[in-house]
mmCIF file with all atom_site columns, C-alpha atoms in Angstrom:
data_model
loop_
_atom_site.group_PDB
_atom_site.id
_atom_site.type_symbol
_atom_site.label_atom_id
_atom_site.label_alt_id
_atom_site.label_comp_id
_atom_site.label_asym_id
_atom_site.label_entity_id
_atom_site.label_seq_id
_atom_site.pdbx_PDB_ins_code
_atom_site.Cartn_x
_atom_site.Cartn_y
_atom_site.Cartn_z
_atom_site.occupancy
_atom_site.B_iso_or_equiv
_atom_site.pdbx_formal_charge
_atom_site.auth_seq_id
_atom_site.auth_comp_id
_atom_site.auth_asym_id
_atom_site.auth_atom_id
_atom_site.pdbx_PDB_model_num
ATOM 1   C CA . UNK U 1 1   ? 148.321 -12.259 64.750 1.00 0.00 ? 8   UNK U CA 1
ATOM 2   C CA . UNK U 1 2   ? 147.457 -10.186 67.831 1.00 0.00 ? 9   UNK U CA 1
ATOM 3   C CA . UNK U 1 3   ? 146.340 -13.422 69.452 1.00 0.00 ? 10  UNK U CA 1
ATOM 4   C CA . UNK U 1 4   ? 149.828 -14.901 69.170 1.00 0.00 ? 11  UNK U CA 1
ATOM 5   C CA . UNK U 1 5   ? 151.946 -11.783 69.566 1.00 0.00 ? 12  UNK U CA 1
ATOM 6   C CA . UNK U 1 6   ? 150.219 -10.246 72.580 1.00 0.00 ? 13  UNK U CA 1
ATOM 7   C CA . UNK U 1 7   ? 148.659 -13.356 74.118 1.00 0.00 ? 14  UNK U CA 1
ATOM 8   C CA . UNK U 1 8   ? 145.175 -11.843 73.972 1.00 0.00 ? 15  UNK U CA 1
ATOM 9   C CA . UNK U 1 9   ? 142.164 -13.989 74.721 1.00 0.00 ? 16  UNK U CA 1
ATOM 10  C CA . UNK U 1 10  ? 139.379 -14.392 72.205 1.00 0.00 ? 17  UNK U CA 1
ATOM 11  C CA . UNK U 1 11  ? 136.841 -12.167 73.995 1.00 0.00 ? 18  UNK U CA 1
ATOM 12  C CA . UNK U 1 12  ? 138.871 -8.914  73.764 1.00 0.00 ? 19  UNK U CA 1
ATOM 13  C CA . UNK U 1 13  ? 139.727 -9.712  70.142 1.00 0.00 ? 20  UNK U CA 1
ATOM 14  C CA . UNK U 1 14  ? 136.031 -10.156 69.354 1.00 0.00 ? 21  UNK U CA 1
ATOM 15  C CA . UNK U 1 15  ? 135.253 -6.780  70.921 1.00 0.00 ? 22  UNK U CA 1
ATOM 16  C CA . UNK U 1 16  ? 138.183 -5.136  69.134 1.00 0.00 ? 23  UNK U CA 1
ATOM 17  C CA . UNK U 1 17  ? 137.058 -6.366  65.704 1.00 0.00 ? 24  UNK U CA 1
ATOM 18  C CA . UNK U 1 18  ? 133.320 -6.167  66.454 1.00 0.00 ? 25  UNK U CA 1
ATOM 19  C CA . UNK U 1 19  ? 132.707 -9.863  65.749 1.00 0.00 ? 26  UNK U CA 1
ATOM 20  C CA . UNK U 1 20  ? 131.588 -12.802 67.877 1.00 0.00 ? 27  UNK U CA 1
ATOM 21  C CA . UNK U 1 21  ? 133.969 -14.902 69.961 1.00 0.00 ? 28  UNK U CA 1
ATOM 22  C CA . UNK U 1 22  ? 133.227 -18.040 67.880 1.00 0.00 ? 29  UNK U CA 1
ATOM 23  C CA . UNK U 1 23  ? 134.238 -16.104 64.743 1.00 0.00 ? 30  UNK U CA 1
ATOM 24  C CA . UNK U 1 24  ? 137.550 -15.226 66.382 1.00 0.00 ? 31  UNK U CA 1
ATOM 25  C CA . UNK U 1 25  ? 138.037 -18.864 67.412 1.00 0.00 ? 32  UNK U CA 1
ATOM 26  C CA . UNK U 1 26  ? 137.399 -20.144 63.869 1.00 0.00 ? 33  UNK U CA 1
ATOM 27  C CA . UNK U 1 27  ? 139.744 -17.526 62.403 1.00 0.00 ? 34  UNK U CA 1
ATOM 28  C CA . UNK U 1 28  ? 142.540 -18.423 64.831 1.00 0.00 ? 35  UNK U CA 1
ATOM 29  C CA . UNK U 1 29  ? 142.156 -22.126 64.008 1.00 0.00 ? 36  UNK U CA 1
ATOM 30  C CA . UNK U 1 30  ? 142.313 -21.411 60.260 1.00 0.00 ? 37  UNK U CA 1
ATOM 31  C CA . UNK U 1 31  ? 145.448 -19.300 60.698 1.00 0.00 ? 38  UNK U CA 1
ATOM 32  C CA . UNK U 1 32  ? 147.083 -22.013 62.841 1.00 0.00 ? 39  UNK U CA 1
ATOM 33  C CA . UNK U 1 33  ? 146.278 -24.648 60.212 1.00 0.00 ? 40  UNK U CA 1
ATOM 34  C CA . UNK U 1 34  ? 147.727 -22.481 57.427 1.00 0.00 ? 41  UNK U CA 1
ATOM 35  C CA . UNK U 1 35  ? 150.883 -21.740 59.434 1.00 0.00 ? 42  UNK U CA 1
ATOM 36  C CA . UNK U 1 36  ? 151.354 -25.447 60.188 1.00 0.00 ? 43  UNK U CA 1
ATOM 37  C CA . UNK U 1 37  ? 151.136 -26.297 56.474 1.00 0.00 ? 44  UNK U CA 1
ATOM 38  C CA . UNK U 1 38  ? 153.601 -23.556 55.551 1.00 0.00 ? 45  UNK U CA 1
ATOM 39  C CA . UNK U 1 39  ? 156.110 -24.151 58.342 1.00 0.00 ? 46  UNK U CA 1
ATOM 40  C CA . UNK U 1 40  ? 156.106 -27.965 58.561 1.00 0.00 ? 47  UNK U CA 1
ATOM 41  C CA . UNK U 1 41  ? 158.306 -28.473 55.447 1.00 0.00 ? 48  UNK U CA 1
ATOM 42  C CA . UNK U 1 42  ? 160.789 -25.978 56.891 1.00 0.00 ? 49  UNK U CA 1
ATOM 43  C CA . UNK U 1 43  ? 161.388 -27.946 60.066 1.00 0.00 ? 50  UNK U CA 1
ATOM 44  C CA . UNK U 1 44  ? 164.410 -30.183 60.300 1.00 0.00 ? 51  UNK U CA 1
ATOM 45  C CA . UNK U 1 45  ? 166.417 -31.851 63.061 1.00 0.00 ? 52  UNK U CA 1
ATOM 46  C CA . UNK U 1 46  ? 168.585 -29.531 65.157 1.00 0.00 ? 53  UNK U CA 1
ATOM 47  C CA . UNK U 1 47  ? 171.833 -31.183 64.072 1.00 0.00 ? 54  UNK U CA 1
ATOM 48  C CA . UNK U 1 48  ? 171.038 -30.748 60.376 1.00 0.00 ? 55  UNK U CA 1
ATOM 49  C CA . UNK U 1 49  ? 169.668 -27.209 60.711 1.00 0.00 ? 56  UNK U CA 1
ATOM 50  C CA . UNK U 1 50  ? 172.712 -25.888 62.540 1.00 0.00 ? 57  UNK U CA 1
ATOM 51  C CA . UNK U 1 51  ? 175.172 -27.203 59.953 1.00 0.00 ? 58  UNK U CA 1
ATOM 52  C CA . UNK U 1 52  ? 174.229 -24.296 57.689 1.00 0.00 ? 59  UNK U CA 1
ATOM 53  C CA . UNK U 1 53  ? 177.298 -22.649 56.149 1.00 0.00 ? 60  UNK U CA 1
ATOM 54  C CA . UNK U 1 54  ? 178.387 -19.259 57.460 1.00 0.00 ? 61  UNK U CA 1
ATOM 55  C CA . UNK U 1 55  ? 177.659 -17.436 60.680 1.00 0.00 ? 62  UNK U CA 1
ATOM 56  C CA . UNK U 1 56  ? 174.777 -18.273 62.985 1.00 0.00 ? 63  UNK U CA 1
ATOM 57  C CA . UNK U 1 57  ? 172.849 -15.791 65.112 1.00 0.00 ? 64  UNK U CA 1
ATOM 58  C CA . UNK U 1 58  ? 171.447 -17.193 68.361 1.00 0.00 ? 65  UNK U CA 1
ATOM 59  C CA . UNK U 1 59  ? 169.226 -15.294 70.778 1.00 0.00 ? 66  UNK U CA 1
ATOM 60  C CA . UNK U 1 60  ? 166.781 -16.122 73.529 1.00 0.00 ? 67  UNK U CA 1
ATOM 61  C CA . UNK U 1 61  ? 163.274 -14.723 73.663 1.00 0.00 ? 68  UNK U CA 1
ATOM 62  C CA . UNK U 1 62  ? 160.509 -14.811 76.236 1.00 0.00 ? 69  UNK U CA 1
ATOM 63  C CA . UNK U 1 63  ? 157.068 -15.741 74.911 1.00 0.00 ? 70  UNK U CA 1
ATOM 64  C CA . UNK U 1 64  ? 154.460 -14.296 77.324 1.00 0.00 ? 71  UNK U CA 1
ATOM 65  C CA . UNK U 1 65  ? 152.062 -16.701 79.038 1.00 0.00 ? 72  UNK U CA 1
ATOM 66  C CA . UNK U 1 66  ? 149.428 -16.259 81.691 1.00 0.00 ? 73  UNK U CA 1
ATOM 67  C CA . UNK U 1 67  ? 150.881 -16.174 85.165 1.00 0.00 ? 74  UNK U CA 1
ATOM 68  C CA . UNK U 1 68  ? 148.899 -19.049 86.627 1.00 0.00 ? 75  UNK U CA 1
ATOM 69  C CA . UNK U 1 69  ? 149.581 -19.472 90.329 1.00 0.00 ? 76  UNK U CA 1
ATOM 70  C CA . UNK U 1 70  ? 150.967 -22.978 89.948 1.00 0.00 ? 77  UNK U CA 1
ATOM 71  C CA . UNK U 1 71  ? 153.482 -21.884 87.321 1.00 0.00 ? 78  UNK U CA 1
ATOM 72  C CA . UNK U 1 72  ? 154.144 -18.316 88.470 1.00 0.00 ? 79  UNK U CA 1
ATOM 73  C CA . UNK U 1 73  ? 157.586 -18.830 90.007 1.00 0.00 ? 80  UNK U CA 1
ATOM 74  C CA . UNK U 1 74  ? 158.689 -21.257 87.318 1.00 0.00 ? 81  UNK U CA 1
ATOM 75  C CA . UNK U 1 75  ? 157.753 -19.028 84.406 1.00 0.00 ? 82  UNK U CA 1
ATOM 76  C CA . UNK U 1 76  ? 158.330 -15.577 85.916 1.00 0.00 ? 83  UNK U CA 1
ATOM 77  C CA . UNK U 1 77  ? 161.290 -13.791 84.340 1.00 0.00 ? 84  UNK U CA 1
ATOM 78  C CA . UNK U 1 78  ? 162.829 -11.205 86.635 1.00 0.00 ? 85  UNK U CA 1
ATOM 79  C CA . UNK U 1 79  ? 164.597 -9.655  83.653 1.00 0.00 ? 86  UNK U CA 1
ATOM 80  C CA . UNK U 1 80  ? 161.337 -9.065  81.750 1.00 0.00 ? 87  UNK U CA 1
ATOM 81  C CA . UNK U 1 81  ? 159.105 -8.692  84.836 1.00 0.00 ? 88  UNK U CA 1
ATOM 82  C CA . UNK U 1 82  ? 156.493 -11.066 83.405 1.00 0.00 ? 89  UNK U CA 1
ATOM 83  C CA . UNK U 1 83  ? 155.663 -14.742 83.067 1.00 0.00 ? 90  UNK U CA 1
ATOM 84  C CA . UNK U 1 84  ? 156.644 -16.565 79.914 1.00 0.00 ? 91  UNK U CA 1
ATOM 85  C CA . UNK U 1 85  ? 158.449 -19.445 78.259 1.00 0.00 ? 92  UNK U CA 1
ATOM 86  C CA . UNK U 1 86  ? 162.066 -19.212 77.144 1.00 0.00 ? 93  UNK U CA 1
ATOM 87  C CA . UNK U 1 87  ? 162.827 -20.139 73.529 1.00 0.00 ? 94  UNK U CA 1
ATOM 88  C CA . UNK U 1 88  ? 166.209 -19.999 71.809 1.00 0.00 ? 95  UNK U CA 1
ATOM 89  C CA . UNK U 1 89  ? 166.015 -18.781 68.214 1.00 0.00 ? 96  UNK U CA 1
ATOM 90  C CA . UNK U 1 90  ? 168.754 -19.522 65.679 1.00 0.00 ? 97  UNK U CA 1
ATOM 91  C CA . UNK U 1 91  ? 169.046 -18.068 62.184 1.00 0.00 ? 98  UNK U CA 1
ATOM 92  C CA . UNK U 1 92  ? 171.649 -17.423 59.520 1.00 0.00 ? 99  UNK U CA 1
ATOM 93  C CA . UNK U 1 93  ? 173.330 -14.033 59.261 1.00 0.00 ? 100 UNK U CA 1
ATOM 94  C CA . UNK U 1 94  ? 170.956 -13.112 56.422 1.00 0.00 ? 101 UNK U CA 1
ATOM 95  C CA . UNK U 1 95  ? 167.904 -13.905 58.566 1.00 0.00 ? 102 UNK U CA 1
ATOM 96  C CA . UNK U 1 96  ? 166.881 -17.408 57.462 1.00 0.00 ? 103 UNK U CA 1
ATOM 97  C CA . UNK U 1 97  ? 165.206 -19.031 60.446 1.00 0.00 ? 104 UNK U CA 1
ATOM 98  C CA . UNK U 1 98  ? 166.809 -22.367 61.322 1.00 0.00 ? 105 UNK U CA 1
ATOM 99  C CA . UNK U 1 99  ? 165.623 -23.427 64.772 1.00 0.00 ? 106 UNK U CA 1
ATOM 100 C CA . UNK U 1 100 ? 163.194 -22.375 67.479 1.00 0.00 ? 107 UNK U CA 1
ATOM 101 C CA . UNK U 1 101 ? 163.725 -24.594 70.503 1.00 0.00 ? 108 UNK U CA 1
ATOM 102 C CA . UNK U 1 102 ? 161.031 -26.187 72.616 1.00 0.00 ? 109 UNK U CA 1
ATOM 103 C CA . UNK U 1 103 ? 159.905 -24.007 75.535 1.00 0.00 ? 110 UNK U CA 1
ATOM 104 C CA . UNK U 1 104 ? 161.701 -23.929 78.847 1.00 0.00 ? 111 UNK U CA 1
ATOM 105 C CA . UNK U 1 105 ? 160.587 -22.102 82.008 1.00 0.00 ? 112 UNK U CA 1
ATOM 106 C CA . UNK U 1 106 ? 160.792 -18.328 81.645 1.00 0.00 ? 113 UNK U CA 1
ATOM 107 C CA . UNK U 1 107 ? 162.672 -18.064 84.944 1.00 0.00 ? 114 UNK U CA 1
ATOM 108 C CA . UNK U 1 108 ? 165.645 -19.819 83.348 1.00 0.00 ? 115 UNK U CA 1
ATOM 109 C CA . UNK U 1 109 ? 168.447 -17.595 82.072 1.00 0.00 ? 116 UNK U CA 1
ATOM 110 C CA . UNK U 1 110 ? 169.117 -17.583 78.319 1.00 0.00 ? 117 UNK U CA 1
ATOM 111 C CA . UNK U 1 111 ? 172.638 -18.931 78.843 1.00 0.00 ? 118 UNK U CA 1
ATOM 112 C CA . UNK U 1 112 ? 171.274 -21.904 80.801 1.00 0.00 ? 119 UNK U CA 1
ATOM 113 C CA . UNK U 1 113 ? 168.590 -22.562 78.160 1.00 0.00 ? 120 UNK U CA 1
ATOM 114 C CA . UNK U 1 114 ? 171.261 -22.328 75.448 1.00 0.00 ? 121 UNK U CA 1
ATOM 115 C CA . UNK U 1 115 ? 173.286 -25.081 77.142 1.00 0.00 ? 122 UNK U CA 1
ATOM 116 C CA . UNK U 1 116 ? 170.243 -27.161 78.136 1.00 0.00 ? 123 UNK U CA 1
ATOM 117 C CA . UNK U 1 117 ? 169.201 -27.411 74.463 1.00 0.00 ? 124 UNK U CA 1
ATOM 118 C CA . UNK U 1 118 ? 172.747 -28.399 73.444 1.00 0.00 ? 125 UNK U CA 1
ATOM 119 C CA . UNK U 1 119 ? 173.282 -25.311 71.309 1.00 0.00 ? 126 UNK U CA 1
ATOM 120 C CA . UNK U 1 120 ? 176.734 -24.873 72.861 1.00 0.00 ? 127 UNK U CA 1
ATOM 121 C CA . UNK U 1 121 ? 177.922 -27.791 70.686 1.00 0.00 ? 128 UNK U CA 1
ATOM 122 C CA . UNK U 1 122 ? 177.495 -25.577 67.616 1.00 0.00 ? 129 UNK U CA 1
ATOM 123 C CA . UNK U 1 123 ? 179.183 -22.480 69.017 1.00 0.00 ? 130 UNK U CA 1
ATOM 124 C CA . UNK U 1 124 ? 182.319 -21.418 67.180 1.00 0.00 ? 131 UNK U CA 1
ATOM 125 C CA . UNK U 1 125 ? 184.141 -18.209 66.270 1.00 0.00 ? 132 UNK U CA 1
ATOM 126 C CA . UNK U 1 126 ? 181.496 -17.304 63.651 1.00 0.00 ? 133 UNK U CA 1
ATOM 127 C CA . UNK U 1 127 ? 178.485 -17.558 65.993 1.00 0.00 ? 134 UNK U CA 1
ATOM 128 C CA . UNK U 1 128 ? 176.857 -14.299 67.064 1.00 0.00 ? 135 UNK U CA 1
ATOM 129 C CA . UNK U 1 129 ? 175.106 -14.309 70.438 1.00 0.00 ? 136 UNK U CA 1
ATOM 130 C CA . UNK U 1 130 ? 174.726 -12.149 73.517 1.00 0.00 ? 137 UNK U CA 1
ATOM 131 C CA . UNK U 1 131 ? 175.210 -13.283 77.108 1.00 0.00 ? 138 UNK U CA 1
ATOM 132 C CA . UNK U 1 132 ? 171.499 -13.440 77.862 1.00 0.00 ? 139 UNK U CA 1
#
């Protein structure tokens, strides 16, 4: 999970766990395959997912990515002082994950990403969200 959470490359992970880089690569691929099998049945269209009864919690998050020169300005978030992709995450008040949006450039403000993905159509008096 360090690979996904901290955006570490395979070489440092191999050194950290005292295994070879190919072993790390195989392990990551197995974990990805297992996660795909588990999460695929949970995915549903945005319109259906956001019709869940009760309050919705919506928040933006920055997923770190390498700051490649060609994408540096597009993905650099001044708020977080790092490069990344902006995702909007929606769940029920009791924590059931409903939607994680496709990535947008990290330089884009959460409020803009919220509108760009059409989440504003589902905003009502029971929705909990910050201003980005």
